[in-house]
PDB file of C-alpha atoms and ligand atoms in Angstrom:
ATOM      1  CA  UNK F   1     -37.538 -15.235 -38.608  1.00  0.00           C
ATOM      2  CA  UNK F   2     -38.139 -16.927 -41.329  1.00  0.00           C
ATOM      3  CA  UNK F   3     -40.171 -20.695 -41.446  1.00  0.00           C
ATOM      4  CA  UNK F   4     -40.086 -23.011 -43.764  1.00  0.00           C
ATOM      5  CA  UNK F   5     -41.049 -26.708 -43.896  1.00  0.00           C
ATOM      6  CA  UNK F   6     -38.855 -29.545 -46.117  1.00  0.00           C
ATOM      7  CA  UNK F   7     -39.494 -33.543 -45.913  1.00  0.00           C
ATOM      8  CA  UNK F   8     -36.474 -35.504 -44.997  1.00  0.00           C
ATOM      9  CA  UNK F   9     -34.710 -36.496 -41.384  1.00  0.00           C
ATOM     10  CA  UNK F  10     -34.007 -34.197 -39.060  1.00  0.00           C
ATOM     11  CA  UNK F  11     -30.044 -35.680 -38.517  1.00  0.00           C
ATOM     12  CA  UNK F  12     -29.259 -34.444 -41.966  1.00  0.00           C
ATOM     13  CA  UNK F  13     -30.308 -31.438 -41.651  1.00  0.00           C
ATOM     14  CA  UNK F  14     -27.160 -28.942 -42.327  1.00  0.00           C
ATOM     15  CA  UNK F  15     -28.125 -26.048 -40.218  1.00  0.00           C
ATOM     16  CA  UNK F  16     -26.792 -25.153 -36.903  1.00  0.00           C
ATOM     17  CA  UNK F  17     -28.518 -27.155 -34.527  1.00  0.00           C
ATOM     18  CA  UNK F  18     -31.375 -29.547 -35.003  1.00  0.00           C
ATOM     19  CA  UNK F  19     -33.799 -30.716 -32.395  1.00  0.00           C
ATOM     20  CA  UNK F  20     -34.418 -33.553 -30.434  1.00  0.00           C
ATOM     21  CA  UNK F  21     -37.825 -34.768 -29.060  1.00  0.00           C
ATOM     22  CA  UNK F  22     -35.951 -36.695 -26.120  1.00  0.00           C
ATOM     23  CA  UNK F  23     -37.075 -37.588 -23.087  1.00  0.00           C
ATOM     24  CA  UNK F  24     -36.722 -36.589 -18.954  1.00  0.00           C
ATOM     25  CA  UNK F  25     -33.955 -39.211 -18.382  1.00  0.00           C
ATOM     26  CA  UNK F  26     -31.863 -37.655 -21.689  1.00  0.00           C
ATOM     27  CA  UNK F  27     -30.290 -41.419 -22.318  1.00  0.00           C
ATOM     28  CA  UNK F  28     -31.515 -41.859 -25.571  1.00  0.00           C
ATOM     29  CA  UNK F  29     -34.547 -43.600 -26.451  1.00  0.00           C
ATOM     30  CA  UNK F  30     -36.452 -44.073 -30.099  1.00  0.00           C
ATOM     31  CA  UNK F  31     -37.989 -42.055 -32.535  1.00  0.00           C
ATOM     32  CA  UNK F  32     -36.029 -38.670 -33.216  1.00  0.00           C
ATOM     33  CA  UNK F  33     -34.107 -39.642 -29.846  1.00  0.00           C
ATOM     34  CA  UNK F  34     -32.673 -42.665 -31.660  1.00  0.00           C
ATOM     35  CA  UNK F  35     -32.094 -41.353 -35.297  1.00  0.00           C
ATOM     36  CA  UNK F  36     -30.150 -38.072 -33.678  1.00  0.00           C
ATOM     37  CA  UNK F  37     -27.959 -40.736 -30.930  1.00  0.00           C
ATOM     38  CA  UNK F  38     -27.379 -43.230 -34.209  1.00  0.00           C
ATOM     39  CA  UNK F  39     -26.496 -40.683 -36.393  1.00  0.00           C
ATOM     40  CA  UNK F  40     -24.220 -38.273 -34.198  1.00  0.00           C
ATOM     41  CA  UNK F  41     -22.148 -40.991 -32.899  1.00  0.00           C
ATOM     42  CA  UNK F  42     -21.701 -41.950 -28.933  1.00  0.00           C
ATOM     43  CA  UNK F  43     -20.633 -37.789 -28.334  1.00  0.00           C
ATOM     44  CA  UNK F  44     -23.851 -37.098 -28.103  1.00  0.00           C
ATOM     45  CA  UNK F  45     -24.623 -39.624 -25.179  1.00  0.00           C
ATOM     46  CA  UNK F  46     -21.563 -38.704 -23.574  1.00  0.00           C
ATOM     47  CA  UNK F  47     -22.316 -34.942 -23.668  1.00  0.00           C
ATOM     48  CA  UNK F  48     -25.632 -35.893 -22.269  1.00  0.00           C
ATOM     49  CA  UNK F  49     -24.712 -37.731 -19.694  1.00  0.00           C
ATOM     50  CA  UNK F  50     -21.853 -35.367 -18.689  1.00  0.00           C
ATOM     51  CA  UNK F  51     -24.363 -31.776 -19.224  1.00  0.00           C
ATOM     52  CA  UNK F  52     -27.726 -33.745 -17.387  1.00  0.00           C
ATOM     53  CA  UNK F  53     -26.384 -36.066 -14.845  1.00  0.00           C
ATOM     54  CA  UNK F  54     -30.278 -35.365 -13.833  1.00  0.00           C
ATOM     55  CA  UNK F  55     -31.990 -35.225 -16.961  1.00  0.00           C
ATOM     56  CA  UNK F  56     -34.281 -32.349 -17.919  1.00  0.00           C
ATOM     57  CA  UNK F  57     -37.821 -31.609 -16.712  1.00  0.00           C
ATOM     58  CA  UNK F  58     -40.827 -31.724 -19.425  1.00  0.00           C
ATOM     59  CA  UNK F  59     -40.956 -28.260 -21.413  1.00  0.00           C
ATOM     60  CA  UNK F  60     -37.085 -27.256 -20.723  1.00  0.00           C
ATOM     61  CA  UNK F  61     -34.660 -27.545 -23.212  1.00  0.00           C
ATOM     62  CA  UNK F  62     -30.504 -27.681 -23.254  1.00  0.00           C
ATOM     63  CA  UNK F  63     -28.025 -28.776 -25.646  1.00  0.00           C
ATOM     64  CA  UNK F  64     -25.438 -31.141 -26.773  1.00  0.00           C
ATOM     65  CA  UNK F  65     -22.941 -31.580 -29.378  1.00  0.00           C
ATOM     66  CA  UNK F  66     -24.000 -33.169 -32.592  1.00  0.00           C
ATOM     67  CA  UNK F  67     -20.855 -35.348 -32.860  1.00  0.00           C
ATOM     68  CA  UNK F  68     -20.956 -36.795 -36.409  1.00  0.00           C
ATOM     69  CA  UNK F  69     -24.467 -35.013 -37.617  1.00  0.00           C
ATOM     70  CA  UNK F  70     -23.608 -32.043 -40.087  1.00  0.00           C
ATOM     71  CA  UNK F  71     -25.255 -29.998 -37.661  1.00  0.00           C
ATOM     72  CA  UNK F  72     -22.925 -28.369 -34.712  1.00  0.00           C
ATOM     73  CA  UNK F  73     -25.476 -28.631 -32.158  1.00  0.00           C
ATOM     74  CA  UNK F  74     -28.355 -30.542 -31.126  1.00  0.00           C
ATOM     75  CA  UNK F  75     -31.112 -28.854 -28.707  1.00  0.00           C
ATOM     76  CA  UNK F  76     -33.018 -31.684 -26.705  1.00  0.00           C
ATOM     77  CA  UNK F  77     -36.055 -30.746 -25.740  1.00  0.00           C
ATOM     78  CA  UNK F  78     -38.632 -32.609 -23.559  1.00  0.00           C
ATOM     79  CA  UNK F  79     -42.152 -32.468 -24.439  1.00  0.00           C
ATOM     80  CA  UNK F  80     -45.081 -33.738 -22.553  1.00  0.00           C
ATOM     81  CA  UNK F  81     -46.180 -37.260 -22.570  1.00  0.00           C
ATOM     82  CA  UNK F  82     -49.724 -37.038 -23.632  1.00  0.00           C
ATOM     83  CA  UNK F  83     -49.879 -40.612 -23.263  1.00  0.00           C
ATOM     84  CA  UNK F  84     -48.741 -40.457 -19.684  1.00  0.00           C
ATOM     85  CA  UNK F  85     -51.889 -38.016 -18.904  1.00  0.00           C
ATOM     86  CA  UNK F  86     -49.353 -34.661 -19.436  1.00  0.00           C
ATOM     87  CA  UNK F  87     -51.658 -33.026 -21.214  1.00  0.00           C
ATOM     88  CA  UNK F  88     -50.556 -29.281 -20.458  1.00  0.00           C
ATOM     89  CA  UNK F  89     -50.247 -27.853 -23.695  1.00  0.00           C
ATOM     90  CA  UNK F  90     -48.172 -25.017 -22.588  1.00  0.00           C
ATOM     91  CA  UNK F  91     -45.529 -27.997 -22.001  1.00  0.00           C
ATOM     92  CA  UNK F  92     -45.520 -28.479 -25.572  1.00  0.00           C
ATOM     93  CA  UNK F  93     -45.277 -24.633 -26.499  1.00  0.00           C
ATOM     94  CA  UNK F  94     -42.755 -24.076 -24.015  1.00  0.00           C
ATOM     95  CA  UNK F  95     -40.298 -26.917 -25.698  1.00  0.00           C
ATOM     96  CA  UNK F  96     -39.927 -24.351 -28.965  1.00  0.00           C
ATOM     97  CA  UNK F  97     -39.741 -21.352 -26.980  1.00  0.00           C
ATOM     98  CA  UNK F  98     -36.905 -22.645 -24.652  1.00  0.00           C
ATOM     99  CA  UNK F  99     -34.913 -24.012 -27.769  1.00  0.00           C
ATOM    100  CA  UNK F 100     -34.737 -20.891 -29.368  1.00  0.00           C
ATOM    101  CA  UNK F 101     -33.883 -19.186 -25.832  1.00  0.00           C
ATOM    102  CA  UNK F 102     -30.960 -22.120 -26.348  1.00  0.00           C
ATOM    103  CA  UNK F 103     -30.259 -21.401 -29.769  1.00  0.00           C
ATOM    104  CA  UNK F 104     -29.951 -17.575 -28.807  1.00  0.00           C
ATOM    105  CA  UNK F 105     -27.755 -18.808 -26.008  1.00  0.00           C
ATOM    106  CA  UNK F 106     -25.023 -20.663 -28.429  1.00  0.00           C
ATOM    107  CA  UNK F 107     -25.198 -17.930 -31.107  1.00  0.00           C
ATOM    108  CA  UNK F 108     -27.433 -20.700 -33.590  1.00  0.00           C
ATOM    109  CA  UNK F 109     -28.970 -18.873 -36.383  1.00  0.00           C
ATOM    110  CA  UNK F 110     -30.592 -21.858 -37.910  1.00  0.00           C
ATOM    111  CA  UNK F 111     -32.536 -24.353 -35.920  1.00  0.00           C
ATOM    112  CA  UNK F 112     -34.142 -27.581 -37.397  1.00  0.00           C
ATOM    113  CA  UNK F 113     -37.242 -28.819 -35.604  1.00  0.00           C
ATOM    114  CA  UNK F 114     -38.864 -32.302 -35.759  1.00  0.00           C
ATOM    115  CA  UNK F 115     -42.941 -31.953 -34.188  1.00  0.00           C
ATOM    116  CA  UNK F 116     -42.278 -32.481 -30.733  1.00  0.00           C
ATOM    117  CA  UNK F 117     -44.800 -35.612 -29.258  1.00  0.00           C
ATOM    118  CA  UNK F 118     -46.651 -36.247 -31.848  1.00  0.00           C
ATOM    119  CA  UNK F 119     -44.752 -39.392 -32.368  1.00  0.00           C
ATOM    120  CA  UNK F 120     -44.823 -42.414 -29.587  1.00  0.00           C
ATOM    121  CA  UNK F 121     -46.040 -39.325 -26.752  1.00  0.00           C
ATOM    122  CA  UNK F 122     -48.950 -39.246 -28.755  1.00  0.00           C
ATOM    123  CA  UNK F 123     -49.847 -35.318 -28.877  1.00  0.00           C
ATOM    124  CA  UNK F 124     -52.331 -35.394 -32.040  1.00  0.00           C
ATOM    125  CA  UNK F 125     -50.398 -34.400 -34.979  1.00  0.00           C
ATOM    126  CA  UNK F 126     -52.576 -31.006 -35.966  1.00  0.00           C
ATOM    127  CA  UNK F 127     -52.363 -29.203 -32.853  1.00  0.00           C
ATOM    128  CA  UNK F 128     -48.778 -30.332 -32.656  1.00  0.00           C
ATOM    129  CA  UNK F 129     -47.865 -28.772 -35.663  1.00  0.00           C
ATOM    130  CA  UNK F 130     -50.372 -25.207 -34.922  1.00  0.00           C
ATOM    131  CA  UNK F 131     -48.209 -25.053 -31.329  1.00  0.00           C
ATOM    132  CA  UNK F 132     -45.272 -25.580 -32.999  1.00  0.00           C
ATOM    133  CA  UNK F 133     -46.355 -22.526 -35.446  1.00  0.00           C
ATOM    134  CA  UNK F 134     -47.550 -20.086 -33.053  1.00  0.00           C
ATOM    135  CA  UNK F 135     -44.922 -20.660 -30.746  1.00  0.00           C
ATOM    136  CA  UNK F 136     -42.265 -20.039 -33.232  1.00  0.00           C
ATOM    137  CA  UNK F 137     -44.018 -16.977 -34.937  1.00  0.00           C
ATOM    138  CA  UNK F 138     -44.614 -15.229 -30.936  1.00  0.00           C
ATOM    139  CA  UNK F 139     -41.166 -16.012 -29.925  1.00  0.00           C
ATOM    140  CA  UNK F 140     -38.927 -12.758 -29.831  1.00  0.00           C
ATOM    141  CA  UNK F 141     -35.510 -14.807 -30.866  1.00  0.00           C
ATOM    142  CA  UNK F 142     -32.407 -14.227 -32.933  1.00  0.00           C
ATOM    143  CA  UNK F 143     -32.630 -17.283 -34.719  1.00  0.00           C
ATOM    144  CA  UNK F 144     -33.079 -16.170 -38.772  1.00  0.00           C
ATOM    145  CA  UNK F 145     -34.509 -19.662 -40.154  1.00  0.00           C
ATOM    146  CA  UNK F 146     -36.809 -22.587 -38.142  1.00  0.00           C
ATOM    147  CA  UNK F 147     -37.031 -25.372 -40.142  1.00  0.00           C
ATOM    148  CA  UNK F 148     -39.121 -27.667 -39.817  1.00  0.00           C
ATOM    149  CA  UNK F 149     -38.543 -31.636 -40.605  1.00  0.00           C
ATOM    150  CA  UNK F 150     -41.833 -33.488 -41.967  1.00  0.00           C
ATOM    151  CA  UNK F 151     -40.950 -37.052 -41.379  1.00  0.00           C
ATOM    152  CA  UNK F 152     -43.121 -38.220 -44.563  1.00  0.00           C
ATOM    153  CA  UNK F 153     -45.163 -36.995 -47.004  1.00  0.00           C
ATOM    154  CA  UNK F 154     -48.614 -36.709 -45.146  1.00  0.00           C
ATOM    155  CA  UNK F 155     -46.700 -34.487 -42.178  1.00  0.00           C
ATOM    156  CA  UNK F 156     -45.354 -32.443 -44.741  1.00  0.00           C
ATOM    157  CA  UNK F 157     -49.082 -32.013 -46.110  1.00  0.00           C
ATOM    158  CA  UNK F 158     -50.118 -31.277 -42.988  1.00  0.00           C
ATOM    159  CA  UNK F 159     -47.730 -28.863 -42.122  1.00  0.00           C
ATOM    160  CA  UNK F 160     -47.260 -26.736 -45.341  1.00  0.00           C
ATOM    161  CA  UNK F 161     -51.106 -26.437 -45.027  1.00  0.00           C
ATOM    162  CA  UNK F 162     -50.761 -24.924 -42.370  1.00  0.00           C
ATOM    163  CA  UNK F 163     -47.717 -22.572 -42.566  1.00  0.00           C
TER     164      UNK F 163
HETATM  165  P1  ADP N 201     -42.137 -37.956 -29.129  1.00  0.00           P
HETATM  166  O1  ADP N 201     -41.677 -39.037 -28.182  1.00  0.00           O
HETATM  167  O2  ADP N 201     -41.829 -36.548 -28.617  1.00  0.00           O
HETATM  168  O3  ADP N 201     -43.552 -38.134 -29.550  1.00  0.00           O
HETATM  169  P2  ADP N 201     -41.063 -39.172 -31.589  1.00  0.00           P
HETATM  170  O4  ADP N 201     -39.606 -39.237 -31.923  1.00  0.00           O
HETATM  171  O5  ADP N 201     -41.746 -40.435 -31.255  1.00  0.00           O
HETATM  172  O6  ADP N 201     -41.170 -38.082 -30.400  1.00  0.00           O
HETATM  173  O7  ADP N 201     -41.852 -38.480 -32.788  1.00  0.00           O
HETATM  174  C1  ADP N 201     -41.931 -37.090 -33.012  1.00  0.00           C
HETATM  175  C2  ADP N 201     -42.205 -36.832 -34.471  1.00  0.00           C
HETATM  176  O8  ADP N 201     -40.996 -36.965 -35.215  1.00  0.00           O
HETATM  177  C3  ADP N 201     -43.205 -37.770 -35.118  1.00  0.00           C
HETATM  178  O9  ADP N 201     -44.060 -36.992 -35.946  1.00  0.00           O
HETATM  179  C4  ADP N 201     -42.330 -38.715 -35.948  1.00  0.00           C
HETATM  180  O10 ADP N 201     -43.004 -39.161 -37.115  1.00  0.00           O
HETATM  181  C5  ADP N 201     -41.185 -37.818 -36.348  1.00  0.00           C
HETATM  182  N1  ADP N 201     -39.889 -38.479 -36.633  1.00  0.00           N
HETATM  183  C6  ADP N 201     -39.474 -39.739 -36.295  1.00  0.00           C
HETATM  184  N2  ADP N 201     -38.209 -39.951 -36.734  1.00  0.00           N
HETATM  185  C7  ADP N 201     -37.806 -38.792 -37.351  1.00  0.00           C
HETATM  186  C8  ADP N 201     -36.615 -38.362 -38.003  1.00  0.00           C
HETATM  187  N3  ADP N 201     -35.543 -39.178 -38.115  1.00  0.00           N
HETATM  188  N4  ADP N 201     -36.575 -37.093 -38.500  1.00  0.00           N
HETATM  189  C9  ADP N 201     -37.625 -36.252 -38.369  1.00  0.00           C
HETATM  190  N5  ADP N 201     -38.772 -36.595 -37.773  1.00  0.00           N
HETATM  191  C10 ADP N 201     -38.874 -37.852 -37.273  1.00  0.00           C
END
């Protein structure tokens, strides 16, 4: 698999799926959760609420349509709360692995990802980006190209450094 890093937002991304750093209740929320529900149009909600009457649990992953996003799917993942005291890192590793177990599921071949809590769950942004990294690289998957979406120049430093 191949992994590459642009700067941009993740709902324009024109790949198969693209990922969302949602949260346990799946409603929505801000951050990635609110650019991908904006963008993609009330489908996405309505999947959501119709796919995860219960939400999700931290770490697991499922998907949705993308409604209006160019994308065809969008895999929610959960990731842990850091701010909230979840501070299991294998929470955070498992988000990437399940999403490409869901991409593999749906046939995806190309997967944009976003770094999962290092926004308002407050994971800190270098080891969010290194689990992000490993995990993809370890994960046995037949996705063909993980993308992932800098939100600003200093993430995209930060993550090209280290790819
Ligand atoms: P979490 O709640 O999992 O921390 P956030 O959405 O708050 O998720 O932030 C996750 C990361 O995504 C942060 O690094 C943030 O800067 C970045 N981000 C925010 N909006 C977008 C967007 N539209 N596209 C790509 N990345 C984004």
């Amino acid at each position: 698999m191949e992994i590459e890093v642009v700067e941009g937002d993740i709902t324009a991304q024109d790949l198969d799926a693209v990922v969302n750093a949602a949260n346990r209740a799946m409603r929505g929320g801000g951050g990635v959760d609110g650019a991908i529900h904006a963008a993609g149009g009330p489908a996405v909600l309505a999947d959501c609420l119709r796919r995860f009457p219960d939400g999700l649990a931290t770490g697991d992953a499922g998907w949705t349509t993308a409604g209006l996003m160019p994308a065809r799917w969008v895999i929610h993942v959960v990731g842990p709360n850091r701010k909230a005291g979840e501070t299991d890192r294998s929470l955070l590793t498992s988000c990437y692995r399940r999403a490409l177990a869901v991409a593999d599921e749906l046939g995806a071949r190309s997967v944009a990802f976003p770094l999962v809590s290092a926004g308002v769950y407050g994971w800190p942004k270098d080891d969010a980006v290194d689990a992000a990294l490993e995990t993809l690289r370890g994960t046995p998957t037949d996705v063909e190209l993980a993308r992932m979406v800098a939100f600003g120049r200093s993430a995209y430093d930060l993550i090209a450094g280290r790819l």
